[in-house]
mmCIF file of C-alpha atoms in Angstrom:
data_model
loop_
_atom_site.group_PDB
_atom_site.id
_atom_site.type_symbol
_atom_site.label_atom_id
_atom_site.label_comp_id
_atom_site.label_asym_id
_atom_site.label_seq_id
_atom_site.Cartn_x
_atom_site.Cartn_y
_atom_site.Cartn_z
ATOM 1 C CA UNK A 1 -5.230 0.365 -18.831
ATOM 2 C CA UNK A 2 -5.301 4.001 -19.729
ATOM 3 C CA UNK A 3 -4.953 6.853 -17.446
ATOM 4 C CA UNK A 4 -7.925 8.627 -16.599
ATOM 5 C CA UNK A 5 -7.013 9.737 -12.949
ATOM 6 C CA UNK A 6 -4.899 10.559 -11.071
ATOM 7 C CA UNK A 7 -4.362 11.403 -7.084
ATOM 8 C CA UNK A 8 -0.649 11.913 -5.681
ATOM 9 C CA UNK A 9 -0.019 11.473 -2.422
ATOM 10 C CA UNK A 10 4.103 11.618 -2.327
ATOM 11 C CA UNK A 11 5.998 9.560 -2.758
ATOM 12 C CA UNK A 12 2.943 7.421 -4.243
ATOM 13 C CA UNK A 13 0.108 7.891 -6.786
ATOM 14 C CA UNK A 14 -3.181 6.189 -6.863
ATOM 15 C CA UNK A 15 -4.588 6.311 -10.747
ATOM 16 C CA UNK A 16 -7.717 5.466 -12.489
ATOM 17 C CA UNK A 17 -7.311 3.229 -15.214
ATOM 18 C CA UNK A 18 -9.929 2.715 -17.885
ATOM 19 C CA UNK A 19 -9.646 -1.207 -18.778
ATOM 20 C CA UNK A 20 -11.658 -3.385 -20.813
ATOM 21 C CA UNK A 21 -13.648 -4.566 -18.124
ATOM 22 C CA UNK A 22 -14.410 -1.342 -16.538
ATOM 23 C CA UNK A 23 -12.608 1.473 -14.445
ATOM 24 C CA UNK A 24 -10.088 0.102 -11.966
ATOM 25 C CA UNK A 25 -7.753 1.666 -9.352
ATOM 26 C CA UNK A 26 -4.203 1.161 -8.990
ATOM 27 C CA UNK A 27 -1.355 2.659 -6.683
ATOM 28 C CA UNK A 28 2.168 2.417 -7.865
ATOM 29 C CA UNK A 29 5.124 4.643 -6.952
ATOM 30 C CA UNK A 30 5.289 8.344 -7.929
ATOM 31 C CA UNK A 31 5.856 8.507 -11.561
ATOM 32 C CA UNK A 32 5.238 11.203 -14.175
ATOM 33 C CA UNK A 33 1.990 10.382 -15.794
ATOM 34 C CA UNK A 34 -0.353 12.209 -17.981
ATOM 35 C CA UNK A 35 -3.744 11.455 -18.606
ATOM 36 C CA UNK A 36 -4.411 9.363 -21.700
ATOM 37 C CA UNK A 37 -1.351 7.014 -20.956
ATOM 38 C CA UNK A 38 -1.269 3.258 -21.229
ATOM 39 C CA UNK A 39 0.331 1.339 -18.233
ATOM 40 C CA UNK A 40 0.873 -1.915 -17.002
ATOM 41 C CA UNK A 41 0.971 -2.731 -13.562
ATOM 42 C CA UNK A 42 2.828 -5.636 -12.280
ATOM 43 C CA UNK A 43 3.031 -7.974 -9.565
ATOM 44 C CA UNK A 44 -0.292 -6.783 -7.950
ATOM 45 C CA UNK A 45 -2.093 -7.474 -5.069
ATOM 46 C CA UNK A 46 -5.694 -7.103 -5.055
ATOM 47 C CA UNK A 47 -7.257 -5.374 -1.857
ATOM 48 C CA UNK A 48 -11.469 -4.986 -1.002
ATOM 49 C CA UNK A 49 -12.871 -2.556 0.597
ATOM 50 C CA UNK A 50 -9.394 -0.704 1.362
ATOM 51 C CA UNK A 51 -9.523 2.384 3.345
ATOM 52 C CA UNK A 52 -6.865 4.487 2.808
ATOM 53 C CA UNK A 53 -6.179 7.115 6.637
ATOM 54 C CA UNK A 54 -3.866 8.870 4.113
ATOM 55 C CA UNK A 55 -6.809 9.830 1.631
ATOM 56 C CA UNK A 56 -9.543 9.750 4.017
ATOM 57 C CA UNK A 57 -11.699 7.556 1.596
ATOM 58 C CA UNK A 58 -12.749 4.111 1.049
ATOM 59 C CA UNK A 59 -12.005 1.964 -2.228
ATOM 60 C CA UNK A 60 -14.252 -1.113 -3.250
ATOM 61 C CA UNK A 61 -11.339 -2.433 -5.130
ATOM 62 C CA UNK A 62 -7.444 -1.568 -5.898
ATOM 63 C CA UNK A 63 -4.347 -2.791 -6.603
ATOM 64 C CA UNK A 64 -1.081 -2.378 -5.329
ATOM 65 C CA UNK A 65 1.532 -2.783 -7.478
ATOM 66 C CA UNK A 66 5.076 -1.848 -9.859
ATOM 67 C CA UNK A 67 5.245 0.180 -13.097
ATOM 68 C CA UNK A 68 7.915 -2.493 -14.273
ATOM 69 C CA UNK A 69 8.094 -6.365 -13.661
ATOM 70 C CA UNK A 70 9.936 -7.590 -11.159
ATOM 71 C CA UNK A 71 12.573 -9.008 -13.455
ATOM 72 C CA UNK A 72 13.658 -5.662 -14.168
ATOM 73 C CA UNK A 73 13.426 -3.765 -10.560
ATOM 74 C CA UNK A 74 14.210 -6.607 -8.376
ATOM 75 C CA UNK A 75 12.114 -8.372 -5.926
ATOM 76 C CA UNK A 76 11.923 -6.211 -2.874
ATOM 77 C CA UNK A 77 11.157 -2.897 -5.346
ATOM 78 C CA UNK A 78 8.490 -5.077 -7.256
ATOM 79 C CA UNK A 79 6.301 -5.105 -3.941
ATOM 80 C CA UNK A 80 3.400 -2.970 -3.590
ATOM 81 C CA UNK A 81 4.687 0.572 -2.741
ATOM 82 C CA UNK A 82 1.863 2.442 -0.497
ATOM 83 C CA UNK A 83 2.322 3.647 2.855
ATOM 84 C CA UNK A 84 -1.335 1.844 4.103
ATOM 85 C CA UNK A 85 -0.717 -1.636 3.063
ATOM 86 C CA UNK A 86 1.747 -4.444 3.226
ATOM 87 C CA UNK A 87 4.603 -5.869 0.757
ATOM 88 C CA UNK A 88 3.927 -8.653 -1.487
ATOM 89 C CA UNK A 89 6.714 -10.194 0.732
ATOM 90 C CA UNK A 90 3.868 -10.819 3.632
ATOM 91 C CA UNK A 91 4.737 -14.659 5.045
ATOM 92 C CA UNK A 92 7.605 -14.862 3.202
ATOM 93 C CA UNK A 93 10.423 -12.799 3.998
ATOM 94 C CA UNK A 94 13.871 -12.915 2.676
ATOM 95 C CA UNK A 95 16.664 -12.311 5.550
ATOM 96 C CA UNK A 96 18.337 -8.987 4.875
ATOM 97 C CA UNK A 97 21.211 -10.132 7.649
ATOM 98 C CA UNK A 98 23.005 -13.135 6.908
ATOM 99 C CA UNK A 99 22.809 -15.175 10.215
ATOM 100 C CA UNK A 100 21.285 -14.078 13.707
ATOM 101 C CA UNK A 101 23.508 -15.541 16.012
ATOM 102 C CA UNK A 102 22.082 -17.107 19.576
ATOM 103 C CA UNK A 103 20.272 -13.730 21.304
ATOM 104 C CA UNK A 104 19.606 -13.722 25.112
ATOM 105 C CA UNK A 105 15.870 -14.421 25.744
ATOM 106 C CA UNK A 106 13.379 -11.811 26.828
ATOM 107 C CA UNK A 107 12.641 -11.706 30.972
ATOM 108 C CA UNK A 108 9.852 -11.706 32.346
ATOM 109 C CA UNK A 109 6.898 -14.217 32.503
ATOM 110 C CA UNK A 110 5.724 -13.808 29.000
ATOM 111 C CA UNK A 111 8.790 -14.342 27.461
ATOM 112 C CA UNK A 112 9.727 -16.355 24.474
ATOM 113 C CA UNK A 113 11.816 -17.429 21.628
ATOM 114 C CA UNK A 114 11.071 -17.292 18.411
ATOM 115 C CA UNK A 115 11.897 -20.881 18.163
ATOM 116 C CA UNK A 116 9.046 -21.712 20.850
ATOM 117 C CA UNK A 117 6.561 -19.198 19.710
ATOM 118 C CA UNK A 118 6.044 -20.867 16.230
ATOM 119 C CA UNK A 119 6.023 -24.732 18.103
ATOM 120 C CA UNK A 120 3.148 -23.478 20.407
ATOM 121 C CA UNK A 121 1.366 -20.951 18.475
ATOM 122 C CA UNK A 122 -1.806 -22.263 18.706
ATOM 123 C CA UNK A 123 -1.286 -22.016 22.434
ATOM 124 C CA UNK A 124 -0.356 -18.707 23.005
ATOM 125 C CA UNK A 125 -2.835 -17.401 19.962
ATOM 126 C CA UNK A 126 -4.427 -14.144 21.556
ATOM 127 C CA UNK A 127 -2.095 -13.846 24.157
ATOM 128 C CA UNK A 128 0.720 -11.091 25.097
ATOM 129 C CA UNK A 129 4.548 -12.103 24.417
ATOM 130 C CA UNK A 130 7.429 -10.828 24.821
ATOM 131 C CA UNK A 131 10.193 -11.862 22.285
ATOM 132 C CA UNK A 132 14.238 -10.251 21.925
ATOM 133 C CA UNK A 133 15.829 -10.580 18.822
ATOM 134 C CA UNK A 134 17.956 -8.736 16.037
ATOM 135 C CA UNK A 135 15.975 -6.616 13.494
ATOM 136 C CA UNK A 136 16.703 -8.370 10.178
ATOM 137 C CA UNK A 137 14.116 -6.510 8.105
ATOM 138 C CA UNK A 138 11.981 -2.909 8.236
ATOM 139 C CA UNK A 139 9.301 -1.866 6.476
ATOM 140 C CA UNK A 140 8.300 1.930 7.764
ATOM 141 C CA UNK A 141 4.792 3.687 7.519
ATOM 142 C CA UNK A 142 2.557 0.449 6.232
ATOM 143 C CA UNK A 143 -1.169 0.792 7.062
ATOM 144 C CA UNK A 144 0.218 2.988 9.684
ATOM 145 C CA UNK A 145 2.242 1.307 11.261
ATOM 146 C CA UNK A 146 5.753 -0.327 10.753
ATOM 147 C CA UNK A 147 6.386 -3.121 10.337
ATOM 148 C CA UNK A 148 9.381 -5.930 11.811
ATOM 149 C CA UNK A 149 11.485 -9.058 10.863
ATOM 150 C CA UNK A 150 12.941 -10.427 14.280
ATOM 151 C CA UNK A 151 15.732 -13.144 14.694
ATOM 152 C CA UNK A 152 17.023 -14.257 17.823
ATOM 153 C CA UNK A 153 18.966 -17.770 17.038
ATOM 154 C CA UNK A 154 16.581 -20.229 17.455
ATOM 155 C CA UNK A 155 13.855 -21.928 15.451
ATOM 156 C CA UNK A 156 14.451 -23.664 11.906
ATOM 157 C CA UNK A 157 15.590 -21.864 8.970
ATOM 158 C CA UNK A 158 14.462 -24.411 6.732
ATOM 159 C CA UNK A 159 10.724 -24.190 7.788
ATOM 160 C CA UNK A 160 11.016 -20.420 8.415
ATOM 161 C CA UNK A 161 10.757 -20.897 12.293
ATOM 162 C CA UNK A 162 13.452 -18.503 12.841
ATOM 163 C CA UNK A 163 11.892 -15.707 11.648
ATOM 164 C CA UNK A 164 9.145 -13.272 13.187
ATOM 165 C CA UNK A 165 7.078 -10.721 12.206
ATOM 166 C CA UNK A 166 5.900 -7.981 14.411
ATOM 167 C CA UNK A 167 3.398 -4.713 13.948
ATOM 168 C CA UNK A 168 4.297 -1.703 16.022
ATOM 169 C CA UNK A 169 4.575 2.296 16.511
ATOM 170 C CA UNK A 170 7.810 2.082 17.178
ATOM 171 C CA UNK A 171 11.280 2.162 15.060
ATOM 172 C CA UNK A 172 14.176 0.861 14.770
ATOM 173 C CA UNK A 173 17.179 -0.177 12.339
ATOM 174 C CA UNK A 174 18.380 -3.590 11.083
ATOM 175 C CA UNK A 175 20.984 -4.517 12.855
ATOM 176 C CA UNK A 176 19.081 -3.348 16.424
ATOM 177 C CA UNK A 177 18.528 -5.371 19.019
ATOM 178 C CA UNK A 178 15.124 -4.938 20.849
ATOM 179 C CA UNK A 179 12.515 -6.616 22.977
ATOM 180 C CA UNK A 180 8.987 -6.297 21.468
ATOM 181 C CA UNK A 181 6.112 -7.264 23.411
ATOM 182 C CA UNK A 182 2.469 -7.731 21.872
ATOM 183 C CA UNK A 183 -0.521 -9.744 20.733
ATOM 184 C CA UNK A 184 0.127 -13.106 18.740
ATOM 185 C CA UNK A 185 -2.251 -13.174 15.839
ATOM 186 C CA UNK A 186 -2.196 -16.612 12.964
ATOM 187 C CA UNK A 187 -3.103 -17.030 9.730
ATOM 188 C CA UNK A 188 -3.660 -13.043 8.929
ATOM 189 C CA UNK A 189 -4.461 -13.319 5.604
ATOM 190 C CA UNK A 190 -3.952 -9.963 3.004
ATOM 191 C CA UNK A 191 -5.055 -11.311 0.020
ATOM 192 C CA UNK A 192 -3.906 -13.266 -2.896
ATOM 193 C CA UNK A 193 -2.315 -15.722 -0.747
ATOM 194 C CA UNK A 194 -0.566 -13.497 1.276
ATOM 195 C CA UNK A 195 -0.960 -14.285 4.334
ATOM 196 C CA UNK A 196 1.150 -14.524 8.084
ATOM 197 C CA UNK A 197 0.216 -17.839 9.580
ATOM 198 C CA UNK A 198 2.291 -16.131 12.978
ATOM 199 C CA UNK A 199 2.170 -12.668 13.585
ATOM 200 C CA UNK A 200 2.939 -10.214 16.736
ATOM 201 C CA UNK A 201 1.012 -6.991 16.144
ATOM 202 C CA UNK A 202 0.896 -3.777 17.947
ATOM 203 C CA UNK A 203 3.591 -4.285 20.056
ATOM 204 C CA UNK A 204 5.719 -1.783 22.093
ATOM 205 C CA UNK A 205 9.390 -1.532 21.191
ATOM 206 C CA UNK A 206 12.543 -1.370 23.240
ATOM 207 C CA UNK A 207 15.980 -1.650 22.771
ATOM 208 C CA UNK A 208 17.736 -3.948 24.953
#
């Protein structure tokens, strides 16, 4: 579409685009635009009714997306870049580490491995966990909070068992080895097929 709008909020920008069918929003990363410019977007993701904390306002539609295809930037560049939603990577997360060797499980009574948290999700759905693992993958300042990959050893690497993600305030550094404990959540779905059929959100953080 063409450029009609724009709205910076570094390292982002959210711009109007005038399109054939009508006026639609878009957020890419911080790029120098002038009004009266013809983009492309790529590899979007559609979001409803997205409130954005960062701009204080509400948009019916917009989509999150790459100035260039992901051919050209590489997959983990090509996902949406704005600080209040998640990558196009949701439910399907490349490891960033190459293995997680076998991590000591979490004490306590709510304790669990990864492993055993996807085999009895529907279980422990709504429930508090606690889960220690390596941090394989971090995604800072999304929707407002950051977002975790977790490996501890166990689970199936071929089904994706192995892998968790988590929701917190907290931060840390892959590579870290934490304990998180929080609320499992399934089949969180962000749109376009995104979705996390296991998820532990808002969960406190600490490194042990």
């Amino acid at each position: 579409g063409t450029v009609r709008e724009q709205i910076p909020v570094s390292p982002y920008v959210y711009v109007r685009l005038e399109t054939s069918n009508g006026d639609v929003w878009a957020a890419v990363i911080e790029t120098p635009l002038t009004d009266g410019d013809d983009i492309t977007v790529h590899n979007v993701m559609r979001m409803a009714q997205f409130a954005s904390p960062t701009l204080n306002r509400t948009f019916d539609e917009i989509y999150f997306g790459s100035l260039q295809p992901v051919d050209q930037i590489g997959e983990s560049a090509a996902a949406p870049l704005n600080p209040d939603v998640p990558t196009s990577t949701v439910g399907a997360p490349p490891a960033v580490m190459a293995s997680v060797g076998l991590v000591q499980r979490a004490a306590g009574p709510h304790a669990q491995t990864i492993g055993a948290l996807w085999s009895q999700k529907e279980q422990l759905a709504g429930t508090a966990v606690s889960v220690r693992g390596v941090i394989v993958k971090v995604n800072d300042g999304v929707m407002g909070k950051n977002w975790l990959h977790l490996q501890d050893g166990s689970g199936n690497t071929a089904t994706g068992t192995h892998d968790l993600t988590v929701t917190t305030l907290g931060t840390a550094t892959i590579g870290d080895t934490v304990t998180v404990t929080g609320v499992v959540r399934l089949n969180r779905d962000f749109g376009l097929g995104y979705t996390y059929p296991l998820i532990v959100e808002d969960a406190q953080l600490v490194r042990r």
